[in-house]
Amino acid sequence: MDYVIRAVRAEDWPLAKELRLAALQDPMAPVAFLETYEDAVARPDAFWQQRTDDAAEGVAVRQFIAERPDGSLAGTVSVLVERPDGDTRFGAAAEVDQTHVVGVFVHEQDRGNGLTDELFRTAIDWSWSLTDPRIERVRLHVHEGNPRAAAAYRRIGFVPSGQSVSVPNDPAARELEYVIERERP
């Protein structure tokens, strides 16, 4: 694999913006993301700079990117830190210190070669490396109408928790929670 998987840097904001806009044009975007291309493309550069700065800082959120040899981005995954006493971002409040994987995207031409697995491995390893807080589980949500993503997450090691939440822009649809629990000694 000729990709470099790394944490996003603040100066990567134009590439991070470009990658997010590409993700929102993917055919699965309506069931994979909670924003539209039209909303995202209308945001000012200051939004994208702040978003990338926050992800580069790596305190409440960390974004990982897959960089091609030519410097362009092939894919991304972001990880949100969730604490029981913190804000509820999606679904119920966290019961334990956990991370929440969001914003998963790999360009179509870069799929099928293990890149998604490598992005997830990096995100999960980062989650387990945190000491304040010490993460007890990693979770994600997948739309019930996205079986391809659900199969990929199961292959990586996520299992359904049995929990689900309604989709904010479509209350009749469900987002299914998948988790990986920290191994107990």
Short mmCIF file of C-alpha atoms in Angstrom, two decimals:
data_model
loop_
_atom_site.label_atom_id
_atom_site.label_comp_id
_atom_site.label_asym_id
_atom_site.label_seq_id
_atom_site.Cartn_x
_atom_site.Cartn_y
_atom_site.Cartn_z
CA MET A 1 0.00 0.00 0.00
CA ASP A 2 1.51 3.31 -1.07
CA TYR A 3 -0.41 5.53 1.35
CA VAL A 4 0.76 7.44 4.38
CA ILE A 5 -1.81 7.30 7.17
CA ARG A 6 -1.40 10.23 9.53
CA ALA A 7 -3.20 12.72 11.70
CA VAL A 8 -4.42 15.78 9.87
CA ARG A 9 -2.39 18.97 10.34
CA ALA A 10 -3.85 22.47 10.53
CA GLU A 11 -2.34 23.42 7.18
CA ASP A 12 -4.18 20.48 5.54
CA TRP A 13 -7.49 22.34 5.71
CA PRO A 14 -7.87 22.87 1.92
CA LEU A 15 -7.29 19.16 1.29
CA ALA A 16 -9.57 18.18 4.19
CA LYS A 17 -12.29 20.43 2.76
CA GLU A 18 -11.84 18.93 -0.71
CA LEU A 19 -12.05 15.41 0.70
CA ARG A 20 -15.21 16.18 2.70
CA LEU A 21 -16.89 17.70 -0.34
CA ALA A 22 -15.99 14.60 -2.38
CA ALA A 23 -17.46 12.40 0.36
CA LEU A 24 -20.69 14.35 0.27
CA GLN A 25 -20.97 13.69 -3.47
CA ASP A 26 -20.60 9.91 -3.05
CA PRO A 27 -23.76 7.97 -4.00
CA MET A 28 -24.04 6.71 -0.39
CA ALA A 29 -23.69 10.19 1.13
CA PRO A 30 -27.43 10.59 1.90
CA VAL A 31 -27.27 7.62 4.31
CA ALA A 32 -23.65 8.02 5.40
CA PHE A 33 -23.43 11.68 6.43
CA LEU A 34 -25.64 14.06 8.34
CA GLU A 35 -24.97 17.05 6.10
CA THR A 36 -25.44 17.77 2.43
CA TYR A 37 -22.96 18.85 -0.18
CA GLU A 38 -24.91 22.07 -0.69
CA ASP A 39 -24.66 22.98 3.01
CA ALA A 40 -20.97 22.10 3.19
CA VAL A 41 -19.87 23.89 0.03
CA ALA A 42 -21.57 27.09 1.28
CA ARG A 43 -19.44 27.18 4.45
CA PRO A 44 -16.68 29.82 4.55
CA ASP A 45 -13.01 28.88 4.59
CA ALA A 46 -12.84 29.98 8.24
CA PHE A 47 -15.16 27.07 9.11
CA TRP A 48 -12.89 24.56 7.36
CA GLN A 49 -9.78 26.05 8.96
CA GLN A 50 -11.30 25.82 12.46
CA ARG A 51 -12.59 22.31 11.84
CA THR A 52 -9.15 21.15 10.71
CA ASP A 53 -7.40 23.03 13.55
CA ASP A 54 -9.61 21.23 16.09
CA ALA A 55 -8.96 17.84 14.49
CA ALA A 56 -5.21 18.52 14.36
CA GLU A 57 -5.17 19.47 18.03
CA GLY A 58 -6.47 15.99 18.88
CA VAL A 59 -8.19 16.73 22.19
CA ALA A 60 -11.93 16.34 21.59
CA VAL A 61 -11.59 15.14 18.01
CA ARG A 62 -8.83 13.64 15.87
CA GLN A 63 -8.96 13.21 12.11
CA PHE A 64 -6.78 10.72 10.28
CA ILE A 65 -6.12 10.92 6.57
CA ALA A 66 -4.67 8.62 3.94
CA GLU A 67 -2.27 10.50 1.71
CA ARG A 68 -1.33 9.26 -1.74
CA PRO A 69 2.29 9.50 -2.97
CA ASP A 70 1.36 12.64 -4.94
CA GLY A 71 0.13 14.37 -1.75
CA SER A 72 -3.58 14.14 -2.57
CA LEU A 73 -5.93 12.52 -0.07
CA ALA A 74 -7.45 9.11 -0.63
CA GLY A 75 -9.55 8.78 2.51
CA THR A 76 -10.30 9.85 6.04
CA VAL A 77 -11.81 8.89 9.36
CA SER A 78 -12.47 11.11 12.37
CA VAL A 79 -12.77 10.16 16.01
CA LEU A 80 -14.76 12.11 18.61
CA VAL A 81 -14.00 11.71 22.32
CA GLU A 82 -17.20 11.23 24.31
CA ARG A 83 -17.42 11.36 28.10
CA PRO A 84 -20.35 10.67 30.42
CA ASP A 85 -20.24 14.27 31.66
CA GLY A 86 -19.74 15.74 28.16
CA ASP A 87 -22.04 16.93 25.44
CA THR A 88 -24.28 14.41 23.72
CA ARG A 89 -23.45 14.57 20.02
CA PHE A 90 -25.50 11.72 18.61
CA GLY A 91 -27.74 9.26 20.37
CA ALA A 92 -27.72 8.87 24.14
CA ALA A 93 -25.11 10.34 26.47
CA ALA A 94 -22.00 8.23 26.85
CA GLU A 95 -22.15 5.76 29.74
CA VAL A 96 -18.36 5.30 29.73
CA ASP A 97 -15.42 7.20 28.28
CA GLN A 98 -15.53 6.26 24.63
CA THR A 99 -14.67 7.42 21.16
CA HIS A 100 -17.09 7.72 18.28
CA VAL A 101 -15.88 7.11 14.73
CA VAL A 102 -17.45 9.47 12.18
CA GLY A 103 -16.79 10.89 8.74
CA VAL A 104 -15.51 7.67 7.20
CA PHE A 105 -14.74 8.04 3.50
CA VAL A 106 -12.39 6.48 0.97
CA HIS A 107 -12.41 7.52 -2.69
CA GLU A 108 -13.87 4.81 -4.91
CA GLN A 109 -10.59 4.24 -6.79
CA ASP A 110 -8.82 3.63 -3.45
CA ARG A 111 -11.28 1.05 -2.11
CA GLY A 112 -10.77 -2.70 -1.92
CA ASN A 113 -7.07 -2.65 -1.04
CA GLY A 114 -7.15 -2.57 2.77
CA LEU A 115 -7.02 1.22 3.10
CA THR A 116 -10.28 1.45 5.07
CA ASP A 117 -8.98 -1.18 7.49
CA GLU A 118 -5.73 0.77 7.95
CA LEU A 119 -7.59 4.01 8.64
CA PHE A 120 -9.73 2.22 11.22
CA ARG A 121 -6.73 0.49 12.80
CA THR A 122 -5.08 3.90 13.23
CA ALA A 123 -8.26 5.43 14.70
CA ILE A 124 -8.81 2.52 17.09
CA ASP A 125 -5.15 2.43 18.17
CA TRP A 126 -5.31 6.17 18.87
CA SER A 127 -8.45 5.63 20.94
CA TRP A 128 -6.79 2.94 23.07
CA SER A 129 -3.69 5.12 23.50
CA LEU A 130 -5.61 7.86 25.32
CA THR A 131 -5.00 7.98 29.05
CA ASP A 132 -7.10 10.99 30.03
CA PRO A 133 -9.68 9.77 29.51
CA ARG A 134 -8.96 6.05 29.31
CA ILE A 135 -11.25 4.85 26.54
CA GLU A 136 -13.45 1.83 27.32
CA ARG A 137 -15.06 1.39 23.92
CA VAL A 138 -15.07 2.66 20.37
CA ARG A 139 -18.42 3.10 18.68
CA LEU A 140 -19.93 4.19 15.41
CA HIS A 141 -23.36 4.44 13.85
CA VAL A 142 -24.32 3.03 10.48
CA HIS A 143 -27.55 3.72 8.62
CA GLU A 144 -29.75 0.66 8.33
CA GLY A 145 -29.75 1.24 4.56
CA ASN A 146 -25.97 0.99 4.24
CA PRO A 147 -25.17 -2.75 4.33
CA ARG A 148 -21.82 -2.31 2.56
CA ALA A 149 -20.54 -0.10 5.38
CA ALA A 150 -22.01 -2.40 8.04
CA ALA A 151 -20.19 -5.38 6.51
CA ALA A 152 -16.90 -3.45 6.46
CA TYR A 153 -17.32 -2.47 10.12
CA ARG A 154 -18.05 -6.07 11.14
CA ARG A 155 -14.97 -7.23 9.21
CA ILE A 156 -12.88 -4.72 11.18
CA GLY A 157 -14.23 -6.11 14.47
CA PHE A 158 -17.21 -3.94 15.36
CA VAL A 159 -20.30 -5.74 16.61
CA PRO A 160 -23.87 -4.48 16.88
CA SER A 161 -24.63 -3.20 20.37
CA GLY A 162 -28.38 -3.60 19.94
CA GLN A 163 -28.83 0.16 20.31
CA SER A 164 -30.12 2.43 17.58
CA VAL A 165 -31.19 6.03 17.14
CA SER A 166 -33.43 7.74 14.64
CA VAL A 167 -31.76 9.66 11.85
CA PRO A 168 -32.09 13.41 12.57
CA ASN A 169 -33.28 14.33 9.07
CA ASP A 170 -35.39 11.16 8.63
CA PRO A 171 -37.00 10.02 11.92
CA ALA A 172 -38.44 6.90 10.23
CA ALA A 173 -34.90 5.62 9.51
CA ARG A 174 -32.51 4.14 12.06
CA GLU A 175 -28.78 4.41 12.70
CA LEU A 176 -27.48 1.18 14.24
CA GLU A 177 -24.74 1.39 16.85
CA TYR A 178 -21.68 -0.85 16.45
CA VAL A 179 -18.95 -1.12 19.10
CA ILE A 180 -15.57 -2.54 19.96
CA GLU A 181 -15.11 -2.95 23.70
CA ARG A 182 -11.69 -2.58 25.34
CA GLU A 183 -10.32 -5.98 26.22
CA ARG A 184 -10.25 -6.64 29.94
CA PRO A 185 -6.97 -7.84 31.48
#
